[in-house]
Each structure stands twice: as structure tokens, then as C-alpha cells.
């Protein structure tokens, strides 16, 4: 019987399974960071347990680290609690023999940026991390999902997890993406249609011509936000582009081992006719640049649209949710999206802080100036992204336009470091969550693509990027 | 882990859908290295007025719900971040069960890891419960996990479905890691087979 990518990875990783019980699933790669791991290590110590496979465990510092352009070395972490958490991670990694990419290392960065970048993320692997956006790694054809701290402890101790087999959901995007429409718009459009709980209990596989045509980094943007639709994971079948992406990466196989691995990776792709438990089809040609107007990623509209009128919504629960959201966001029903003025712009996060994202934003910014009423910051996703961007001179383009060019980290995606919105401030953000207070208590977040964020910084309000054709990413070519 | 068998307690209403874990426990409370003491940060921004004083309109600030053990909410409860600090904060406040029409996967998992019950009931029954609580603030519910039944003292009750394995784990309060380590031989065999070691 034809099998899906998910079927193949799942079946390869079942260590044990009793009837009516979840499967004991082997975990190939465990990524950890400072915020969700201290209690797990504490649990190991309290029970005298060791880390079963330190060689399959990698740690980075990302959530708490300052991104001050003067450098993010340890002395810059002035917040005592954050410093304690970073020191705890360093001490735990030393004690248990785990490789740590700390702020002094050239590999440091957001956990979901460095996994693929270092070649740790590979097709067919099971990957977990105490972070919901672990779904990002599915872009390479891995089964990757977020777990809580108790499960982090469980994986550290056993290299396995008990998992009930999720259902599979195919989201097929047919046709070609129009010019100026990005991967971020695909995923926001999808979440707008299926809702924030639309994929709960499912692993999504993104398929279709528009998905196959995405670059690897764009695939990561799509898979990253799978969790915002409630999915357990999101994945894309590996193809030649996946193989080329991994060639020569630090932790990828080399030489003849690479060729063997590549053949194995390509054989993982979902077979024609393989059955998913559910399927939805979208037309790429219909997708427009998206802007969220509310307090979850499903509350989204095309840039040419308007803030909805809650009174016009059919169901009472949606009406109430929209009313609460508009009150929080300080928006009137019927407001044109393009007329919404901004105070801040944040280009960063594990969704949109890779080199291509920064290049896309820089194409818009080049030769222009940020609006004087907007404070705009660019936070590369990793040290490697930052170095590559500087090599291309992107830092100068941003700085010349009045944008701040900062050190890598999660930064204002969740504001655990000093990068936060003040109450009432309105921000165009390339991150993934517009929840109340996510970027700072009382802060108002609108999720957009990097090019839309860059254009908003210059205009001072949202603009339809398709009207700046010299700067927009070209339409997808037929492949 | 404390076994979960019967739970009797006051049910507090939180009439919101898509309650995300950023609301349950905002980021400033994540900079901890322990699991305890997070109740102070529970729903921090919703519990306070702009000037920092407690908002008397927020249910958990009202005397009737100060000792609530059960929380009632709308669909997709616990969406967003995987932070286990969310169930830790609820537990620290005294909440051991949440009733809602649906839950986000990672949140529900995290509840199970802490001996807490995320109990999905059909939306119509949840609506009925909201009405009952509105009529009788401070009312108690009895959740009987072995019998898979939830009831109040006024004759309302509902049966619920649950995966038998999940139910058994909660009732026995088993430590997952100890159980898994008993299968160390299986894990080693798997590693040997797949790594050629
Ligand atoms: S960038 Fe944001 S979403 Fe991504 S891992 Fe960091 S905090 Fe989480």
C-alpha cells in the first residue's frame, strides 16, 4: 500500500507497542534551550538518572539572550533571573556532557534556525524540543514536534517518548504563488481558513505545486507555523532541493555516506496515492499578502481588506472573541488594513529570520528611509545568518535606512529579554504569535511577512507590497 | 505524581475561547529553574487592572472562586507555547482539572504529566455548565475518573469518554520515566539495529 512520509518515519521509530497503548517512539535528535530545560535536569538529578544519549542532544541559548548590538556576551545579561537560567543551562550541559552552543560560539542562534543550518535536522529523523515551533524542522522531511518539560526529562533519560499515533492531514496548495506573496502569506492564509484549532491531533503534510516550488527556508516558514493551526507537526516530503540544502552542512553525512543518505531521504517522500486521514486544497493564485488584525494567528485578512465587524460574524463565540480582540488591539470595525499606522517593526524569530528573509526585507529597504515615527529592528536568527547577511552588506542597507541591526536571539518574538513593546504600542512583526501581551504587556502585534514588515516600516503604515514591484519577490516559476 | 481518582471542588468559569499559554502564564514568569510558586503569575495580565490592582471582575479574583479546583473554559484551551509552566501555574493555584470543549495537544499532554485532568466535554454540555455556574456561583462539581462521570449536587451529570491508557495512568499516578526505563533492553536493541553499533 502506498505510504506517506509520516507513515514511513513513524513506523521506523517504534521501539515497542502494546495493543491499545501509545507507541514508544525513538527520538533521533533532542534540542534544548534555557527556558524549558532546567526543571528537567533537576528531575534527573533528584532521581539519580543520567542522560542516555548526550551525543543526540544539543543545546543553544536563544530565548533569554539580549540582542543589544554591542554584543550579547554574558556580561550583557543584566537580568539576574535570565542570567541564572543561562548559567543553569551551561552547568547542566557540563554536568551531563551535552554540546552547548552558548553566546560565545559561532553556531549560536534560535534553536529552530540552527538545527537545519548545522545539518542536525535531516529527513526521516524524529526531532523533539521543549518548544512548540519544533514543527519547523519538518520542512526537511523530519517528524518534529514540541514537548513539555516533563517530556524533555523523559527524552533525556530514555531517548524515547510515549506517543499516540496522530492522524495525518494533507494541505495541498495548487498553482503558482503570485509575485509579492510569500511563504508567510501561504501559512497565514491557511490558518485563516482552517482556524487555530483546525489541525489539532494531526500531523500536516504540505503538498502541491506551490509548496514544491518553495525554497528550503520558505518551507521552514510554512512548517514553523503548523502549531498555530494546532497541528502536532508539519512536514514536507524531501526532494532534490532538500538534498542539495544539506550537502556540506556540518553534521550532515559526507562523501559516499552522503550519497547513501540522500537516496534514503528521497525514498521517504509520500508515494502517489498514499492516503491521508483528511485533506484540504488551496489555490495559490488566491493568496494575497496577509496581515493579522486580532489576537490569534487565525484572525487575519488580506492587506487589501478591512478589519471585520464582529456584529457581522455568524456565531456567538466568534463574535465575542472578535470583540475582545478588537478592544485589545484598539481597532474599529471596518478600518482599512492599509490605514493602520505602526510604532514598531520587528523582523526576526524562528519564522522569518533566515538569510532569505533578511534579503527579501533588504530589497524593500534599499535606498529608502524608515518612517520617523517607527522604531524598526532586525534580529538575525543565528550568528551564521548574521555573518552571511553582513557579508552581503545587508546590515548596511538596514542601518542606512534607520533600522537597528541586532545580535541573534528570540528577542521581541516573545520579549523575555529587554526587547519588548510598551503598552499600547503597535508592531508589524514577522514572528508567529499575536497573542495578547506576547511582545510585551499591552503591546499590539500584527503578523506579516518580512517584505510587508519592511514596507510598513518605511511607509509608517501597512502597504500592499505588490504595489512596490521592483522590490517584491518574483512570482514562482513553473517547475 | 499524585494519583487522580475523584476530585470534588468549586468550578470557576473563564468564558473565553483559545485561551493561550501566554495568557495562562506570561513570559516574565518563565525565568525560573523550579516548578513551584508559579500560581502568582497565573493569568497575570487578566487578573490585574492597568494600575496593577487586582481586577474584581476576573473570576479567580472573586472570593467564590479563591479555592477553585476546576476551571471551565471554551474551545482550544491551552493553545500556543509548549511551556509546562502553564499547568504548573494552574496546579500551584489549586486547579487540578480543566473542562472545555477541546484542548491543544501539548497542553493536554503536559496536564497528564502533572496528574491533572484536561476533560473535553461537548460544547452544549460546557454551555450548560456555564449557565449552571452563572446561576449558582461557587457551586461544586464531582469528577469521578474511574467512573468517567462528572456531576453536580443539583442532579446534573455527564459521562465522558477517555482513552483507557490515559485514564489508568492518571488513576495510578505512574512515573513515566520509571516505566520506560523498564524497557531499556528494547531501547538498546533498537539502537543496535538502527545504528549498527
Ligand atoms: S523565535 Fe519565538 S517562537 Fe521561535 S523559538 Fe524563539 S520564542 Fe519561540
XYZ file of C-alpha atoms and ligand atoms in Angstrom:
684
model
C 0.000 0.000 0.000
C 1.231 3.476 -0.803
C 2.587 5.157 2.285
C 3.032 8.759 3.360
C 6.238 10.368 4.588
C 4.703 10.372 8.055
C 3.814 6.646 7.897
C 7.373 5.765 6.958
C 9.047 7.830 9.674
C 6.609 6.664 12.336
C 6.995 3.009 11.522
C 10.784 3.240 11.519
C 10.831 4.679 15.014
C 8.518 2.444 17.015
C 10.622 0.760 19.708
C 7.736 -1.053 21.361
C 3.993 -1.036 21.175
C 1.392 -2.948 23.130
C -2.189 -3.162 21.856
C -4.316 -0.184 22.851
C -1.309 1.697 24.180
C 0.674 4.596 22.755
C 3.845 3.645 20.916
C 7.263 4.022 22.476
C 8.930 6.162 19.833
C 12.688 6.542 19.430
C 13.930 10.142 19.242
C 16.886 10.757 16.932
C 17.604 14.328 17.910
C 16.780 16.320 21.036
C 17.303 20.090 21.005
C 17.204 22.024 24.251
C 17.295 25.651 25.345
C 17.480 27.535 28.617
C 13.780 28.136 29.349
C 12.164 24.699 29.263
C 15.058 22.515 30.434
C 16.160 23.465 33.991
C 13.348 21.568 35.736
C 14.042 18.517 33.560
C 17.695 18.380 34.623
C 16.631 18.955 38.205
C 14.345 15.921 37.878
C 17.205 13.782 36.554
C 19.415 14.783 39.458
C 16.686 14.186 42.042
C 16.299 10.620 40.771
C 19.969 9.904 40.161
C 19.384 9.473 36.404
C 21.784 10.166 33.566
C 21.279 11.440 30.025
C 21.007 8.335 27.878
C 22.361 9.863 24.646
C 24.238 13.126 25.173
C 25.508 12.645 21.605
C 21.947 13.029 20.310
C 21.304 16.117 22.435
C 22.293 19.680 21.501
C 21.686 22.894 23.407
C 21.584 26.549 22.473
C 20.853 29.841 24.216
C 18.153 31.842 22.484
C 15.028 32.840 24.427
C 16.576 34.997 27.160
C 19.662 36.373 25.490
C 19.933 40.123 24.977
C 20.301 41.223 21.365
C 21.978 44.508 22.119
C 24.142 45.472 19.128
C 27.094 45.992 21.468
C 27.260 42.219 21.798
C 25.353 39.578 23.717
C 28.162 38.139 25.796
C 27.385 37.031 29.344
C 28.087 40.468 30.811
C 25.233 41.909 28.778
C 22.688 39.689 30.527
C 21.881 42.170 33.237
C 18.648 40.497 34.264
C 19.501 38.264 37.230
C 16.796 35.685 36.583
C 17.728 35.310 32.917
C 21.391 35.040 33.872
C 20.587 32.301 36.393
C 18.695 30.416 33.722
C 21.559 30.720 31.211
C 24.079 29.682 33.853
C 21.903 26.714 34.813
C 21.880 25.550 31.177
C 25.665 25.853 30.941
C 26.147 23.963 34.224
C 23.668 21.247 33.216
C 25.331 20.743 29.842
C 28.733 20.465 31.534
C 27.453 18.016 34.134
C 25.680 15.767 31.620
C 28.149 16.067 28.739
C 25.892 17.896 26.255
C 27.205 20.096 23.453
C 26.129 23.698 24.103
C 26.169 26.471 21.524
C 26.389 29.325 24.016
C 26.520 33.025 23.152
C 30.282 32.903 22.634
C 30.031 30.244 19.936
C 29.661 30.988 16.210
C 26.870 28.371 15.964
C 24.585 30.091 18.487
C 21.118 31.114 17.404
C 17.425 30.353 17.649
C 17.066 26.611 18.118
C 14.869 26.188 15.024
C 17.235 28.198 12.877
C 20.433 26.401 13.853
C 19.081 22.824 13.614
C 18.701 22.903 9.813
C 21.642 25.285 9.370
C 24.075 22.882 11.066
C 22.651 19.865 9.249
C 21.407 18.360 12.518
C 17.920 18.356 11.052
C 17.712 15.618 8.425
C 14.910 13.902 6.537
C 13.455 10.889 8.295
C 14.606 11.916 11.757
C 12.379 12.200 14.784
C 13.191 15.510 16.436
C 11.825 16.999 19.633
C 12.443 20.184 21.585
C 10.736 21.814 24.539
C 9.293 24.400 22.198
C 6.136 24.326 20.123
C 7.748 25.650 16.937
C 9.815 22.494 16.616
C 7.446 21.800 13.713
C 9.860 23.995 11.694
C 12.236 21.067 11.177
C 9.521 19.189 9.276
C 10.453 21.356 6.295
C 13.293 18.920 5.656
C 11.044 15.875 5.865
C 11.615 15.142 9.558
C 8.915 14.316 12.099
C 9.474 17.139 14.572
C 7.265 18.253 17.406
C 7.240 20.334 20.576
C 7.086 18.771 24.027
C 6.715 19.946 27.618
C 9.422 19.900 30.263
C 8.370 16.543 31.778
C 8.757 15.022 28.333
C 12.135 16.751 27.942
C 13.182 14.933 31.103
C 11.767 11.686 29.719
C 13.714 12.016 26.467
C 16.910 12.949 28.307
C 16.576 9.826 30.448
C 15.337 7.344 27.824
C 15.815 8.876 24.327
C 12.188 7.825 23.753
C 8.669 9.184 24.138
C 5.258 7.577 24.522
C 3.129 8.863 21.667
C -0.354 8.056 20.479
C -0.252 7.962 16.700
C -1.622 11.260 15.386
C -3.804 11.465 12.284
C -2.441 12.878 9.047
C -3.796 15.928 7.256
C -2.765 16.853 3.742
C -2.861 20.559 2.926
C -2.343 20.919 -0.783
C -1.546 24.307 -2.295
C -2.078 24.115 -6.009
C -0.900 26.504 -8.685
C 1.725 29.207 -8.514
C 2.177 31.934 -5.950
C 1.690 35.459 -7.376
C 4.543 37.998 -7.215
C 4.909 39.688 -3.839
C 3.236 36.809 -1.993
C 5.500 34.853 0.345
C 5.598 31.616 2.322
C 4.369 33.550 5.355
C 1.267 34.564 3.434
C 0.588 30.931 2.482
C 0.578 29.780 6.085
C -1.374 32.777 7.424
C -3.933 32.296 4.656
C -4.273 28.612 5.586
C -4.643 29.312 9.312
C -7.221 31.984 8.494
C -9.220 29.335 6.662
C -8.868 26.299 8.967
C -8.619 28.145 12.298
C -6.201 27.909 15.217
C -7.572 24.501 16.223
C -8.101 23.305 12.649
C -5.303 20.737 12.690
C -5.435 19.607 16.333
C -4.457 15.953 16.710
C -2.975 15.864 13.202
C 0.386 15.917 11.526
C 0.183 18.170 8.468
C 1.897 17.314 5.212
C 2.056 20.314 2.874
C 1.915 19.274 -0.757
C 1.153 20.715 -4.157
C 2.927 22.696 -6.824
C 3.237 25.905 -4.799
C 4.811 24.023 -1.895
C 7.263 22.083 -4.070
C 8.376 25.372 -5.598
C 9.337 26.850 -2.202
C 12.973 27.170 -1.223
C 14.050 25.259 1.893
C 13.954 28.391 4.032
C 10.464 29.219 2.794
C 9.385 25.667 3.633
C 10.654 26.271 7.156
C 8.446 29.366 7.439
C 5.384 27.322 6.457
C 6.136 24.344 8.719
C 7.068 26.661 11.595
C 3.501 27.903 11.988
C 1.837 24.460 11.815
C 1.422 24.657 15.574
C -0.620 27.864 15.148
C -3.240 25.691 13.443
C -2.984 23.304 16.405
C -1.066 20.632 14.487
C 1.204 18.169 16.249
C 3.750 18.655 13.461
C 4.060 19.914 9.906
C 6.184 18.343 7.204
C 7.119 18.437 3.531
C 8.356 15.434 1.558
C 12.071 15.640 0.777
C 13.080 16.250 -2.842
C 16.259 17.197 -4.709
C 16.175 20.657 -3.161
C 16.233 19.131 0.339
C 19.251 17.023 -0.553
C 21.132 19.996 -2.013
C 20.369 22.075 1.062
C 22.036 19.515 3.312
C 25.118 18.878 1.209
C 28.240 20.069 3.020
C 26.494 21.047 6.262
C 28.472 20.406 9.423
C 26.504 17.470 10.864
C 25.269 16.034 7.561
C 26.970 12.880 6.302
C 29.914 13.445 3.933
C 31.359 11.648 0.905
C 29.766 8.362 -0.127
C 27.787 8.305 3.123
C 26.033 11.441 1.874
C 25.004 9.773 -1.373
C 23.632 6.775 0.502
C 21.763 9.054 2.895
C 20.414 11.127 0.006
C 18.954 8.052 -1.680
C 17.319 7.054 1.591
C 15.938 10.582 2.101
C 14.396 10.740 -1.355
C 12.756 7.353 -0.817
C 10.923 8.773 2.204
C 8.694 11.040 0.137
C 4.971 10.299 0.235
C 4.042 7.920 -2.553
C 1.423 8.853 -5.135
C -1.990 7.815 -3.908
C -0.929 7.441 -0.268
C -3.940 8.089 1.930
C -4.170 10.872 4.498
C -6.909 10.921 7.130
C -8.091 14.285 5.823
C -7.220 16.631 3.015
C -7.805 20.290 2.080
C -6.936 22.081 -1.129
C -5.969 25.735 -1.541
C -5.386 27.771 -4.675
C -2.073 29.666 -4.597
C -3.382 32.227 -7.067
C -5.960 33.373 -4.488
C -3.394 34.103 -1.794
C -2.691 37.775 -1.090
C -0.264 39.418 1.335
C -1.742 38.804 4.801
C -1.965 40.940 7.946
C -3.398 39.709 11.251
C -5.820 42.117 12.912
C -6.636 40.177 16.099
C -5.090 38.249 18.963
C -4.524 34.872 17.377
C -2.993 33.975 14.011
C -6.357 32.867 12.617
C -7.640 36.453 12.876
C -6.150 37.525 9.590
C -7.125 39.478 6.477
C -5.598 40.305 3.106
C -3.757 43.638 3.107
C -6.413 44.995 0.744
C -9.136 44.081 3.242
C -10.685 45.643 6.302
C -10.879 44.854 9.993
C -14.049 42.739 10.283
C -17.191 43.869 12.041
C -17.831 41.394 14.879
C -21.567 42.049 14.569
C -21.472 40.527 11.086
C -19.981 37.228 12.299
C -22.379 34.283 12.237
C -21.602 32.579 15.509
C -21.803 33.964 19.036
C -18.438 32.624 20.191
C -16.600 34.087 17.178
C -18.421 37.390 17.722
C -17.328 37.587 21.329
C -13.744 36.599 20.504
C -13.561 39.252 17.768
C -14.978 41.939 20.083
C -12.414 41.156 22.778
C -9.647 41.117 20.159
C -10.604 44.486 18.650
C -10.815 46.075 22.086
C -7.350 44.770 22.927
C -5.959 45.793 19.543
C -7.538 49.257 19.714
C -9.115 48.862 16.272
C -12.514 49.902 14.936
C -14.564 47.503 12.798
C -14.297 48.323 9.099
C -10.881 50.020 9.347
C -8.881 49.575 6.142
C -5.844 47.384 6.902
C -3.612 49.730 4.883
C -4.607 52.672 7.074
C -3.303 51.049 10.283
C -0.296 53.081 11.487
C 2.623 51.480 13.309
C 5.033 52.391 16.094
C 7.396 49.431 15.830
C 8.591 46.887 13.297
C 10.235 43.601 14.247
C 11.978 41.484 11.633
C 13.120 38.311 13.342
C 12.105 34.997 15.007
C 12.304 31.338 14.015
C 9.586 32.021 11.434
C 11.323 34.712 9.405
C 14.904 35.491 10.442
C 16.873 33.396 7.962
C 19.084 34.822 5.255
C 16.417 34.801 2.525
C 14.003 36.608 4.839
C 16.553 39.318 5.538
C 17.376 39.563 1.829
C 13.681 39.947 0.992
C 13.313 42.718 3.567
C 16.533 44.398 2.437
C 15.320 44.526 -1.175
C 12.424 46.684 0.028
C 14.522 48.820 2.327
C 17.437 49.541 -0.006
C 17.699 53.250 -0.757
C 14.740 54.174 1.431
C 14.314 55.513 4.975
C 12.216 54.159 7.826
C 9.340 56.445 8.768
C 10.454 58.764 11.601
C 7.565 57.579 13.757
C 8.580 53.909 13.525
C 11.307 52.152 15.507
C 12.382 49.192 13.397
C 14.701 46.365 14.403
C 16.207 43.441 12.557
C 17.287 40.446 14.635
C 19.018 37.696 12.632
C 18.055 34.145 13.580
C 21.598 32.973 14.255
C 25.222 34.031 14.308
C 25.697 32.327 10.939
C 22.751 34.183 9.408
C 24.119 37.420 10.801
C 27.583 36.794 9.388
C 26.209 35.815 5.979
C 23.960 38.888 5.886
C 26.862 41.162 6.820
C 28.964 39.563 4.130
C 26.283 40.635 1.645
C 26.156 44.123 3.144
C 22.563 43.776 4.343
C 23.431 45.252 7.723
C 24.484 48.473 5.993
C 21.263 48.625 3.980
C 19.212 48.313 7.146
C 21.340 50.709 9.189
C 21.384 53.312 6.417
C 17.597 53.167 6.391
C 17.446 53.763 10.143
C 16.770 50.159 11.207
C 18.559 48.647 14.217
C 20.789 45.681 13.364
C 20.992 43.418 16.404
C 22.543 40.229 17.765
C 20.747 36.880 17.223
C 18.082 35.516 19.575
C 14.343 35.150 20.030
C 14.163 38.791 21.005
C 10.815 40.511 20.564
C 9.098 37.346 19.341
C 8.299 36.745 22.995
C 10.045 39.547 24.834
C 11.781 37.509 27.527
C 14.795 39.738 27.065
C 14.718 43.555 27.154
C 13.238 43.746 23.608
C 9.565 44.399 24.310
C 6.657 46.574 23.259
C 5.353 49.176 25.665
C 1.627 49.116 26.491
C -0.409 50.305 23.501
C 2.485 50.184 21.031
C 1.552 48.705 17.653
C 4.022 46.466 15.871
C 4.301 44.825 12.459
C 6.116 41.604 13.283
C 7.474 38.713 11.243
C 7.073 36.364 14.228
C 4.346 33.770 14.713
C 2.130 34.782 17.627
C -0.052 37.831 18.044
C -1.424 36.737 21.419
C -2.266 39.439 23.949
C 0.924 40.643 25.614
C 3.141 38.264 23.630
C 5.625 41.006 22.692
C 5.131 42.941 25.925
C 2.150 43.595 28.216
C -0.418 45.709 26.364
C 1.558 45.521 23.101
C -0.357 45.076 19.833
C 1.093 42.672 17.283
C 0.257 42.317 13.591
C 1.865 39.285 11.931
C 3.187 39.802 8.407
C 5.915 38.639 6.015
C 9.411 40.199 6.079
C 8.736 42.251 2.944
C 5.427 43.521 4.325
C 7.125 44.421 7.636
C 9.920 46.259 5.831
C 7.486 48.222 3.684
C 5.376 49.082 6.731
C 8.471 50.455 8.461
C 9.103 52.795 5.550
C 5.528 53.921 4.981
C 4.632 54.073 8.683
C 1.504 52.034 7.954
C 0.688 48.799 6.146
C 1.084 48.854 2.379
C 0.341 46.330 -0.315
C 3.795 45.100 -1.247
C 2.557 44.115 -4.680
C 2.444 47.833 -5.480
C 6.221 48.038 -4.954
C 7.014 45.656 -7.781
C 10.705 46.495 -8.077
C 11.201 45.055 -4.640
C 8.794 42.151 -4.446
C 9.938 38.545 -4.681
C 9.258 37.335 -8.229
C 6.336 35.030 -8.874
C 7.099 31.318 -8.642
C 8.333 29.780 -11.822
C 6.639 26.719 -13.183
C 8.545 23.608 -12.198
C 2.795 12.107 40.745
C -0.385 12.367 42.791
C -3.000 9.821 41.655
C -6.190 11.333 40.227
C -9.307 9.420 41.221
C -12.172 11.564 42.474
C -11.959 15.328 42.586
C -14.595 17.438 44.308
C -14.242 21.180 44.152
C -15.510 24.604 43.189
C -15.646 25.245 39.451
C -14.512 28.680 38.225
C -15.855 29.969 34.879
C -13.490 31.535 32.335
C -15.718 32.386 29.400
C -13.065 32.597 26.672
C -12.111 30.537 23.647
C -8.495 29.938 22.518
C -7.030 30.691 25.943
C -3.324 30.545 25.103
C -0.453 29.610 27.377
C 0.969 33.138 27.088
C -2.170 34.264 28.964
C -2.105 31.399 31.452
C 1.461 32.273 32.432
C 3.144 35.303 30.833
C 6.777 35.141 29.826
C 8.217 37.064 32.777
C 7.402 34.042 34.948
C 9.284 31.595 32.734
C 12.688 32.656 34.011
C 12.592 30.151 36.814
C 14.531 26.979 37.421
C 11.891 25.345 39.689
C 8.377 24.047 39.080
C 6.746 25.607 42.136
C 5.432 29.043 43.073
C 4.023 29.897 39.660
C 0.450 30.461 40.910
C 1.316 34.122 41.436
C 1.765 34.543 37.698
C -1.397 32.667 36.689
C -3.418 34.808 34.226
C -1.240 37.701 35.420
C -2.382 40.279 32.857
C -6.067 39.342 33.021
C -6.098 39.357 36.816
C -4.868 42.923 37.074
C -6.163 46.358 36.136
C -3.932 48.808 34.282
C -2.697 50.255 37.597
C -1.673 46.810 38.876
C -4.526 46.303 41.358
C -6.491 43.031 41.164
C -9.432 43.266 38.763
C -12.529 42.361 40.781
C -14.309 41.297 37.583
C -11.847 38.462 36.910
C -13.383 35.226 38.249
C -10.284 33.891 40.021
C -10.084 37.161 41.998
C -13.585 36.662 43.413
C -13.987 35.113 46.873
C -16.343 32.452 45.493
C -13.514 31.077 43.342
C -10.500 31.668 45.567
C -10.314 27.944 46.262
C -11.456 26.670 42.874
C -10.125 23.248 41.896
C -11.790 23.062 38.491
C -11.659 25.572 35.644
C -14.348 25.827 32.968
C -13.474 27.375 29.589
C -14.299 27.390 25.879
C -12.695 25.582 22.963
C -8.991 25.108 22.141
C -7.851 25.742 25.719
C -4.067 25.885 26.212
C -3.089 26.659 22.641
C 0.274 28.200 21.799
C 3.569 27.699 23.544
C 4.598 24.287 24.906
C 5.525 25.830 28.272
C 4.698 23.352 31.035
C 4.737 26.383 33.308
C 1.046 26.739 32.313
C -0.180 23.562 34.051
C 2.346 24.187 36.857
C 0.791 27.625 37.452
C -2.759 26.256 37.408
C -1.758 23.487 39.819
C 0.022 25.941 42.102
C -3.196 27.977 42.273
C -5.107 24.815 43.195
C -6.667 23.855 39.840
C -6.394 20.121 39.079
C -8.941 19.777 36.300
C -9.974 21.900 33.328
C -13.230 21.331 31.464
C -13.555 22.700 27.913
C -14.908 21.559 24.549
C -11.359 20.974 23.245
C -7.715 21.325 24.227
C -4.443 21.948 22.436
C -2.411 18.725 22.198
C 0.764 19.768 24.001
C -1.175 21.375 26.851
C -3.259 18.230 27.360
C -0.059 16.137 27.404
C 1.534 18.456 29.913
C -1.529 18.184 32.188
C -1.264 14.402 32.162
C 2.407 14.632 33.112
C 1.405 16.531 36.254
C -1.525 14.447 37.439
C -4.005 16.984 36.086
C -7.102 16.210 34.050
C -7.948 18.048 30.830
C -11.526 16.987 30.355
C -13.179 17.598 26.991
C -16.987 17.759 27.081
C -19.286 18.538 24.133
C -19.825 22.280 23.620
C -23.518 22.010 24.582
C -22.652 20.461 27.952
C -19.985 23.086 28.546
C -22.581 25.753 27.771
C -24.971 24.129 30.258
C -22.234 24.188 32.895
C -21.571 27.888 32.255
C -25.281 28.538 32.813
C -25.326 26.438 35.979
C -22.308 28.279 37.365
C -23.856 31.653 36.492
C -26.971 30.648 38.442
C -25.029 29.231 41.385
C -21.596 30.874 41.686
C -19.322 28.814 43.875
C -21.042 25.525 43.027
C -19.015 22.342 43.238
C -18.523 19.538 40.753
C -17.508 15.981 41.403
C -15.257 14.395 38.799
C -15.162 10.625 39.163
C -12.367 9.454 36.892
C -12.728 5.667 37.406
C -16.478 6.005 36.590
C -15.806 8.594 33.840
C -18.568 10.788 35.182
C -18.880 14.415 36.218
C -21.816 15.645 38.297
C -23.027 18.487 40.483
C -25.133 18.401 43.662
C -28.306 19.527 41.869
C -28.779 16.454 39.741
C -26.789 17.436 36.625
C -24.331 14.857 35.378
C -22.452 13.822 32.254
C -20.467 10.795 31.224
C -17.234 11.325 29.353
C -15.089 9.230 27.059
C -11.372 8.837 27.605
C -8.524 6.782 26.274
C -8.280 3.860 28.774
C -4.494 4.025 28.962
C -4.523 7.729 29.770
C -7.206 7.131 32.378
C -5.230 4.348 34.031
C -2.032 6.396 34.126
C -3.818 9.249 35.878
C -5.572 6.971 38.354
C -2.335 5.215 39.293
C -0.195 8.369 39.204
C 2.570 6.441 37.473
C 6.035 7.845 36.844
C 6.513 7.542 33.089
C 10.288 7.504 33.195
C 10.479 4.615 35.653
C 8.088 2.657 33.426
C 10.071 3.381 30.286
C 13.380 2.507 31.886
C 11.998 -0.999 32.417
C 12.142 -1.259 28.623
C 15.798 -0.342 28.455
C 16.563 -3.651 26.741
C 14.116 -2.828 23.929
C 15.661 0.606 23.533
C 19.181 -0.813 23.392
C 18.077 -3.394 20.844
C 16.525 -0.653 18.716
C 19.703 1.416 18.880
C 21.814 -1.583 17.959
C 19.653 -2.415 14.984
C 19.491 1.153 13.655
C 22.981 2.357 14.379
C 24.775 -0.875 13.598
C 26.595 -0.433 16.906
S 11.743 32.860 17.980
Fe 9.852 32.948 19.137
S 8.619 31.215 18.514
Fe 10.740 30.873 17.824
S 11.677 29.635 19.423
Fe 12.102 31.779 19.892
S 10.417 32.432 21.207
Fe 9.799 30.501 20.261
